[in-house]
Short mmCIF file of C-alpha atoms in Angstrom, two decimals:
data_model
loop_
_atom_site.label_atom_id
_atom_site.label_comp_id
_atom_site.label_asym_id
_atom_site.label_seq_id
_atom_site.Cartn_x
_atom_site.Cartn_y
_atom_site.Cartn_z
CA MET A 790 -24.02 16.18 20.91
CA SER A 791 -27.00 13.75 19.78
CA GLY A 792 -28.97 11.65 22.07
CA PRO A 793 -28.33 11.57 25.88
CA GLY A 794 -25.04 10.19 25.54
CA LEU A 795 -22.91 10.28 28.45
CA ARG A 796 -24.81 12.86 30.67
CA ALA A 797 -23.30 14.07 34.02
CA ALA A 798 -26.46 12.75 35.55
CA ASP A 799 -26.36 9.00 34.00
CA ARG A 800 -22.91 8.88 35.03
CA ALA A 801 -23.50 10.15 38.34
CA GLY A 802 -26.15 7.65 38.84
CA LEU A 803 -23.82 4.88 38.05
CA ARG A 804 -21.33 5.96 40.49
CA ALA A 805 -24.00 6.09 43.06
CA ALA A 806 -25.10 2.52 42.12
CA ASP A 807 -21.25 1.24 42.54
CA ARG A 808 -21.08 3.27 45.80
CA ALA A 809 -24.19 1.49 47.14
CA GLY A 810 -22.38 -1.90 46.06
CA LEU A 811 -24.97 -3.02 43.79
CA ARG A 812 -24.51 -6.60 42.70
CA ALA A 813 -23.47 -7.26 38.71
CA ALA A 814 -26.72 -8.80 38.28
CA ASP A 815 -28.68 -5.53 39.87
CA ARG A 816 -26.17 -3.32 37.57
CA ALA A 817 -27.56 -5.19 34.63
CA GLU A 818 -30.91 -4.23 35.13
CA LEU A 819 -30.22 -0.37 35.16
CA PRO A 820 -31.53 1.16 31.98
CA GLU A 821 -28.80 1.21 29.06
CA LEU A 822 -28.13 4.57 27.86
CA ARG A 823 -28.56 5.09 23.90
CA PHE A 824 -26.26 5.62 21.32
CA GLU A 825 -27.59 7.61 18.54
CA LEU A 826 -26.07 9.96 15.71
CA THR A 827 -28.06 12.73 13.59
CA ALA A 828 -28.00 12.33 9.80
CA ALA A 829 -25.31 15.11 9.65
CA GLU A 830 -23.15 13.20 12.08
CA ARG A 831 -23.54 9.96 10.30
CA GLU A 832 -22.06 11.46 7.01
CA LEU A 833 -19.06 12.49 9.26
CA LEU A 834 -18.30 8.82 9.81
CA PRO A 835 -14.99 7.24 8.03
CA SER A 836 -15.80 5.68 4.85
CA ALA A 837 -14.90 2.07 4.00
CA ALA A 838 -11.99 3.54 2.11
CA ASP A 839 -11.13 5.52 5.50
CA VAL A 840 -11.30 2.53 7.61
CA ALA A 841 -9.13 0.33 4.96
CA PHE A 842 -6.50 3.52 5.19
CA TYR A 843 -6.30 3.60 8.79
CA ALA A 844 -5.77 -0.53 8.94
CA GLU A 845 -2.78 0.06 6.42
CA HIS A 846 -1.34 3.20 7.88
CA GLY A 847 -2.19 3.12 11.54
CA TRP A 848 -3.47 6.38 11.75
CA TYR A 849 -6.47 8.55 10.58
CA LEU A 850 -7.57 12.34 10.16
CA THR A 851 -11.12 12.95 10.75
CA PRO A 852 -13.22 15.62 9.39
CA LYS A 853 -14.82 18.30 12.01
CA LEU A 854 -16.39 16.29 14.63
CA PHE A 855 -16.49 19.42 17.21
CA THR A 856 -18.11 22.48 16.57
CA ASP A 857 -15.88 25.66 17.26
CA ALA A 858 -18.56 26.11 20.37
CA GLU A 859 -17.77 22.98 21.54
CA VAL A 860 -13.82 23.04 21.13
CA ASP A 861 -13.99 26.51 23.06
CA ALA A 862 -15.96 24.96 25.84
CA LEU A 863 -13.64 22.25 26.04
CA ALA A 864 -10.77 25.22 26.27
CA ALA A 865 -12.49 26.89 28.95
CA ALA A 866 -13.09 23.55 30.87
CA ALA A 867 -9.33 23.07 31.01
CA GLU A 868 -8.38 26.51 32.13
CA GLY A 869 -10.97 26.10 34.95
CA TYR A 870 -9.57 22.19 35.61
CA TYR A 871 -5.89 24.12 35.91
CA ALA A 872 -7.12 26.80 38.34
CA GLY A 873 -8.27 23.83 40.50
CA ALA A 874 -11.98 23.17 39.65
CA ARG A 875 -12.86 19.49 39.78
CA SER A 876 -16.18 17.83 40.09
CA ARG A 877 -14.94 14.91 42.23
CA GLU A 878 -10.93 13.96 42.68
CA LEU A 879 -9.76 10.24 42.44
CA PRO A 880 -10.73 8.25 45.62
CA VAL A 881 -6.90 7.13 45.67
CA ARG A 882 -3.87 8.74 43.91
CA PRO A 883 -2.61 5.76 41.71
CA PRO A 884 1.29 5.31 41.71
CA ARG A 885 2.37 6.63 38.21
CA LEU A 886 -0.55 9.39 37.82
CA ALA A 887 0.33 12.18 35.64
CA ALA A 888 -0.71 15.32 37.54
CA TRP A 889 0.92 18.78 36.62
CA LYS A 890 0.34 21.37 39.16
CA PRO A 891 1.40 25.15 39.21
CA SER A 892 4.41 24.35 41.28
CA ASP A 893 5.68 22.33 38.68
CA GLY A 894 6.43 25.37 36.38
CA PRO A 895 6.70 26.01 32.81
CA VAL A 896 7.02 22.28 31.52
CA GLN A 897 4.89 20.17 29.13
CA ARG A 898 1.71 19.52 31.64
CA HIS A 899 0.02 16.25 31.54
CA ASN A 900 -3.00 15.49 33.83
CA ASP A 901 -4.89 12.13 33.94
CA TYR A 902 -8.55 11.21 34.53
CA VAL A 903 -9.85 14.60 33.20
CA HIS A 904 -12.72 12.86 32.08
CA TYR A 905 -13.35 11.87 35.58
CA GLU A 906 -12.51 14.61 37.58
CA SER A 907 -14.06 17.25 35.23
CA ASP A 908 -17.89 16.89 34.24
CA PRO A 909 -17.69 20.19 32.03
CA ILE A 910 -14.49 18.34 29.84
CA ALA A 911 -16.47 15.14 29.89
CA ARG A 912 -19.59 16.65 28.65
CA VAL A 913 -17.77 18.02 25.54
CA LEU A 914 -15.20 15.11 25.12
CA CYS A 915 -17.47 12.18 25.65
CA LYS A 916 -19.41 12.81 22.46
CA PRO A 917 -20.92 9.68 20.92
CA LEU A 918 -19.84 10.59 17.54
CA VAL A 919 -16.34 10.04 18.61
CA GLY A 920 -16.78 6.58 20.01
CA ALA A 921 -18.46 5.81 16.72
CA VAL A 922 -15.57 6.86 14.43
CA ALA A 923 -13.32 4.89 16.72
CA ALA A 924 -15.42 1.66 16.72
CA LEU A 925 -15.38 1.62 12.82
CA LEU A 926 -11.82 2.39 12.68
CA ALA A 927 -11.23 -0.50 15.18
CA GLY A 928 -13.69 -2.76 13.79
CA VAL A 929 -15.62 -3.31 16.99
CA SER A 930 -19.20 -2.62 18.05
CA GLU A 931 -18.25 -1.13 21.49
CA ILE A 932 -15.87 1.65 22.54
CA ARG A 933 -14.98 2.67 26.16
CA VAL A 934 -13.14 5.51 27.59
CA PHE A 935 -9.63 3.82 28.90
CA GLN A 936 -7.90 7.17 29.79
CA SER A 937 -7.89 10.81 28.97
CA THR A 938 -5.06 13.20 29.61
CA LEU A 939 -4.94 16.62 29.33
CA ILE A 940 -1.95 18.23 27.76
CA LEU A 941 -0.46 21.91 27.40
CA LYS A 942 2.87 22.20 25.63
CA PRO A 943 4.32 25.76 26.61
CA ALA A 944 5.56 28.20 24.32
CA VAL A 945 9.34 27.83 26.03
CA ALA A 946 12.17 27.50 23.78
CA GLY A 947 14.20 24.80 24.60
CA GLU A 948 12.22 23.12 27.13
CA PRO A 949 13.11 19.49 26.94
CA SER A 950 9.98 18.37 28.26
CA ASN A 951 8.16 19.66 25.22
CA VAL A 952 9.91 16.77 22.74
CA VAL A 953 7.92 13.37 23.25
CA PRO A 954 10.10 10.64 22.02
CA TRP A 955 8.97 7.70 19.86
CA HIS A 956 6.98 5.30 21.65
CA ILE A 957 3.84 2.91 21.50
CA ASP A 958 0.87 3.49 23.68
CA LYS A 959 0.30 -0.42 23.87
CA HIS A 960 3.99 -0.77 25.71
CA TYR A 961 2.24 0.87 28.62
CA TRP A 962 -1.11 -0.63 28.38
CA SER A 963 0.52 -4.22 28.64
CA THR A 964 -2.24 -5.10 31.22
CA SER A 965 -4.62 -4.65 28.57
CA SER A 966 -5.61 -7.63 26.57
CA SER A 967 -6.83 -6.06 23.27
CA GLU A 968 -4.64 -5.25 20.30
CA ARG A 969 -7.61 -2.82 19.15
CA MET A 970 -7.13 0.20 21.38
CA LEU A 971 -6.75 3.49 19.89
CA THR A 972 -5.86 7.30 20.77
CA ALA A 973 -8.07 10.41 19.21
CA PHE A 974 -5.80 13.46 19.63
CA VAL A 975 -8.12 16.50 20.40
CA PRO A 976 -6.31 19.77 19.94
CA PHE A 977 -8.20 23.06 21.09
CA HIS A 978 -6.92 24.89 17.87
CA ASP A 979 -5.34 24.62 14.57
CA CYS A 980 -2.36 22.05 15.39
CA ASP A 981 0.62 22.00 12.78
CA GLU A 982 4.32 21.15 12.91
CA GLU A 983 5.29 24.67 14.22
CA MET A 984 3.14 23.91 17.62
CA GLY A 985 4.82 20.43 17.94
CA THR A 986 2.08 18.60 16.71
CA LEU A 987 1.52 14.67 16.86
CA THR A 988 3.92 12.82 14.63
CA VAL A 989 3.52 8.88 13.74
CA VAL A 990 5.66 6.48 12.06
CA ASP A 991 3.50 5.45 9.14
CA GLY A 992 2.49 1.75 8.92
CA SER A 993 4.69 1.09 12.00
CA HIS A 994 1.48 -0.81 13.98
CA ARG A 995 2.00 -3.76 11.51
CA TRP A 996 5.87 -4.38 12.35
CA ARG A 997 6.61 -7.20 14.03
CA GLU A 998 8.09 -6.48 17.23
CA VAL A 999 11.75 -7.08 18.71
CA GLY A 1000 13.56 -6.06 21.62
CA ARG A 1001 10.96 -5.67 24.21
CA GLU A 1002 12.13 -5.63 27.57
CA ASP A 1003 10.76 -4.71 30.88
CA SER A 1004 11.21 -1.18 30.63
CA VAL A 1005 8.78 -0.78 27.52
CA THR A 1006 5.88 -1.40 30.22
CA ARG A 1007 7.06 1.99 31.68
CA HIS A 1008 5.45 5.52 30.12
CA PHE A 1009 7.75 7.19 27.96
CA ALA A 1010 8.25 10.21 30.62
CA ASP A 1011 10.02 7.34 32.79
CA ARG A 1012 12.10 5.69 29.98
CA ASP A 1013 15.40 6.93 28.17
CA ARG A 1014 15.04 8.93 25.05
CA GLY A 1015 17.83 7.65 23.50
CA ASP A 1016 16.69 3.88 24.13
CA LEU A 1017 13.44 4.59 22.59
CA GLU A 1018 15.02 6.13 19.51
CA ARG A 1019 17.01 2.92 19.25
CA LEU A 1020 14.19 0.92 19.56
CA LEU A 1021 12.82 2.56 16.79
CA ALA A 1022 15.47 2.09 14.63
CA VAL A 1023 15.91 -1.78 15.49
CA ASN A 1024 12.38 -2.71 14.79
CA ALA A 1025 12.25 -0.93 11.54
CA ALA A 1026 15.17 -2.67 10.28
CA HIS A 1027 13.99 -6.12 11.65
CA ASN A 1028 10.94 -5.30 9.68
CA GLY A 1029 12.70 -3.98 6.38
CA ALA A 1030 10.73 -0.95 6.56
CA GLU A 1031 11.18 2.88 6.07
CA VAL A 1032 10.80 4.91 9.08
CA ARG A 1033 8.35 7.31 7.42
CA LYS A 1034 7.59 10.10 9.88
CA VAL A 1035 4.17 11.96 9.05
CA PRO A 1036 3.36 15.18 11.10
CA LEU A 1037 -0.33 15.18 11.54
CA VAL A 1038 -1.99 18.84 10.59
CA ILE A 1039 -5.04 18.89 12.51
CA PRO A 1040 -7.60 21.96 12.10
CA LYS A 1041 -9.56 23.18 15.04
CA GLY A 1042 -12.40 20.98 15.58
CA HIS A 1043 -11.02 18.10 13.83
CA LEU A 1044 -9.49 15.02 15.34
CA SER A 1045 -6.46 12.40 14.80
CA PHE A 1046 -6.87 8.59 15.70
CA HIS A 1047 -3.45 6.57 15.82
CA HIS A 1048 -3.18 2.43 16.46
CA CYS A 1049 -2.34 1.47 19.77
CA ARG A 1050 0.98 -0.31 18.01
CA THR A 1051 1.87 2.81 16.11
CA TYR A 1052 4.82 4.76 16.86
CA HIS A 1053 4.62 8.38 17.47
CA GLY A 1054 5.88 11.39 19.11
CA SER A 1055 6.20 15.13 18.98
CA GLY A 1056 8.67 17.98 18.62
CA PRO A 1057 9.46 21.24 20.18
CA ASN A 1058 6.40 24.04 20.25
CA LEU A 1059 8.13 26.89 18.38
CA SER A 1060 4.67 28.82 17.48
CA GLY A 1061 5.11 31.21 20.52
CA ARG A 1062 1.73 29.70 21.63
CA PRO A 1063 0.98 26.78 24.13
CA ARG A 1064 -0.23 23.73 22.36
CA ARG A 1065 -3.31 22.53 24.14
CA ALA A 1066 -5.05 19.06 23.66
CA VAL A 1067 -6.44 15.94 24.96
CA SER A 1068 -5.11 12.45 24.53
CA PHE A 1069 -8.24 10.32 24.59
CA HIS A 1070 -7.42 7.07 24.83
CA LEU A 1071 -10.07 4.35 23.89
CA GLN A 1072 -10.89 0.83 24.50
CA ASP A 1073 -12.61 -1.82 22.77
CA GLY A 1074 -15.63 -3.83 24.56
CA ALA A 1075 -13.50 -6.66 24.79
CA ASN A 1076 -10.63 -5.39 26.64
CA GLU A 1077 -10.00 -6.53 29.96
CA TYR A 1078 -7.11 -6.90 32.40
CA ARG A 1079 -4.40 -9.51 31.84
CA ARG A 1080 -1.69 -10.59 34.11
CA PHE A 1081 1.68 -9.16 32.31
CA PRO A 1082 4.70 -10.97 34.02
CA LEU A 1083 8.02 -9.18 34.07
CA SER A 1084 11.34 -10.67 34.21
CA ASP A 1085 11.70 -10.09 38.20
CA GLY A 1086 8.73 -12.60 38.97
CA GLY A 1087 6.36 -9.36 39.43
CA ALA A 1088 3.91 -8.19 37.26
CA ALA A 1089 3.11 -4.82 35.26
CA VAL A 1090 0.50 -2.59 36.69
CA TYR A 1091 -1.57 0.54 35.01
CA ASN A 1092 -3.04 2.97 37.33
CA HIS A 1093 -6.58 1.71 36.84
CA ASP A 1094 -5.51 -1.43 39.00
CA VAL A 1095 -5.78 0.54 42.17
CA LEU A 1096 -9.17 2.63 41.26
CA VAL A 1097 -11.66 0.26 39.42
CA ARG A 1098 -13.89 -2.22 41.00
CA ARG A 1099 -12.74 -5.84 41.13
CA LEU A 1100 -14.27 -8.54 39.06
CA PRO A 1101 -15.48 -11.90 40.63
CA ASP A 1102 -11.94 -13.53 40.03
CA GLY A 1103 -10.09 -10.61 41.71
CA ARG A 1104 -8.80 -8.94 38.48
CA PRO A 1105 -9.57 -5.18 38.03
CA ASP A 1106 -12.31 -4.49 35.70
CA TYR A 1107 -11.38 -2.39 33.05
CA ALA A 1108 -15.24 -2.05 32.20
CA ASP A 1109 -15.83 -0.23 35.61
CA PRO A 1110 -18.42 2.64 34.52
CA GLU A 1111 -17.23 5.13 36.90
CA PHE A 1112 -13.62 5.30 35.36
CA CYS A 1113 -14.17 3.57 31.98
CA PRO A 1114 -17.68 4.50 30.64
CA VAL A 1115 -19.09 3.57 27.43
CA LEU A 1116 -18.67 6.08 24.86
CA TRP A 1117 -20.27 3.90 21.77
CA ARG A 1118 -22.22 0.65 21.19
CA ALA A 1119 -23.19 0.24 18.03
CA GLU A 1120 -26.72 -0.53 16.85
CA GLY A 1121 -26.53 -1.08 13.21
CA ALA A 1122 -23.90 1.91 12.16
CA GLY A 1123 -21.70 1.15 9.49
CA PRO A 1124 -19.04 3.01 7.40
CA ARG A 1125 -20.09 5.52 4.29
CA VAL A 1126 -19.76 3.59 1.21
#
């Protein structure tokens, strides 16, 4: 990692400041972190052609952004996390938290907020280069962490939880105002179709959506798989589009990015080895909470809403540095030509 980036001490200082009840004006006086890239890292940024490809297709495969040593450290930190190691725990348990534990058995594991609960994971994952790539793809100057989910897809033939149905991340981020959010998929090893890699529906982020109902605001694990398949087919037909499914073959140290409106899912793990990864969900600097009404008169909720600090108007603050730290703030970095 180049520059100070998101060091544990920096994040701890921000957490301590918030716990002390620092006013927004005081918080603004804290020294800002600097976000810098080495010359070698700048060569890894997406080119103008890469940015155009992402805009057209809704996904992008990076060059090698993490060294083997960094990926191995991430994998070791994940093993420690599964064994119970925590740098801190969430102050309250959100109502729809993904939190696999050993007693859940050999199902697909999902654990949210690992960037918050594990400093060893965050030290590798929160690399400014990842944020810089995301900023260029999204066309924004600032990227913040939105969520991080540690995933393990066991090598268990026929395990139903291993098949992830077609879905759009933006559906369960309905309380977010931005349409520029995106996800980096970070495998801990070479990841191919045999392992049940991430598969995207090419160009689907540009479709005009139909058939939306309250159920789409729920996570895919809480929805009917048949209904999700139907929704994909209905939207493709409405847009006169072909459903072109692209399995993303991702070498170790490389990442994939996909747009928050790109349909995606994954198949079973047939490799005989667990598929291990982090889904690193990112938001642009302009993203904020918005009330998203439901048909019953209520409003959609996201797990952040019970964790993050409140804005002066009472809304949850999706820029709370304790849970949503800044990953990248541009100071003149542009795409390669």
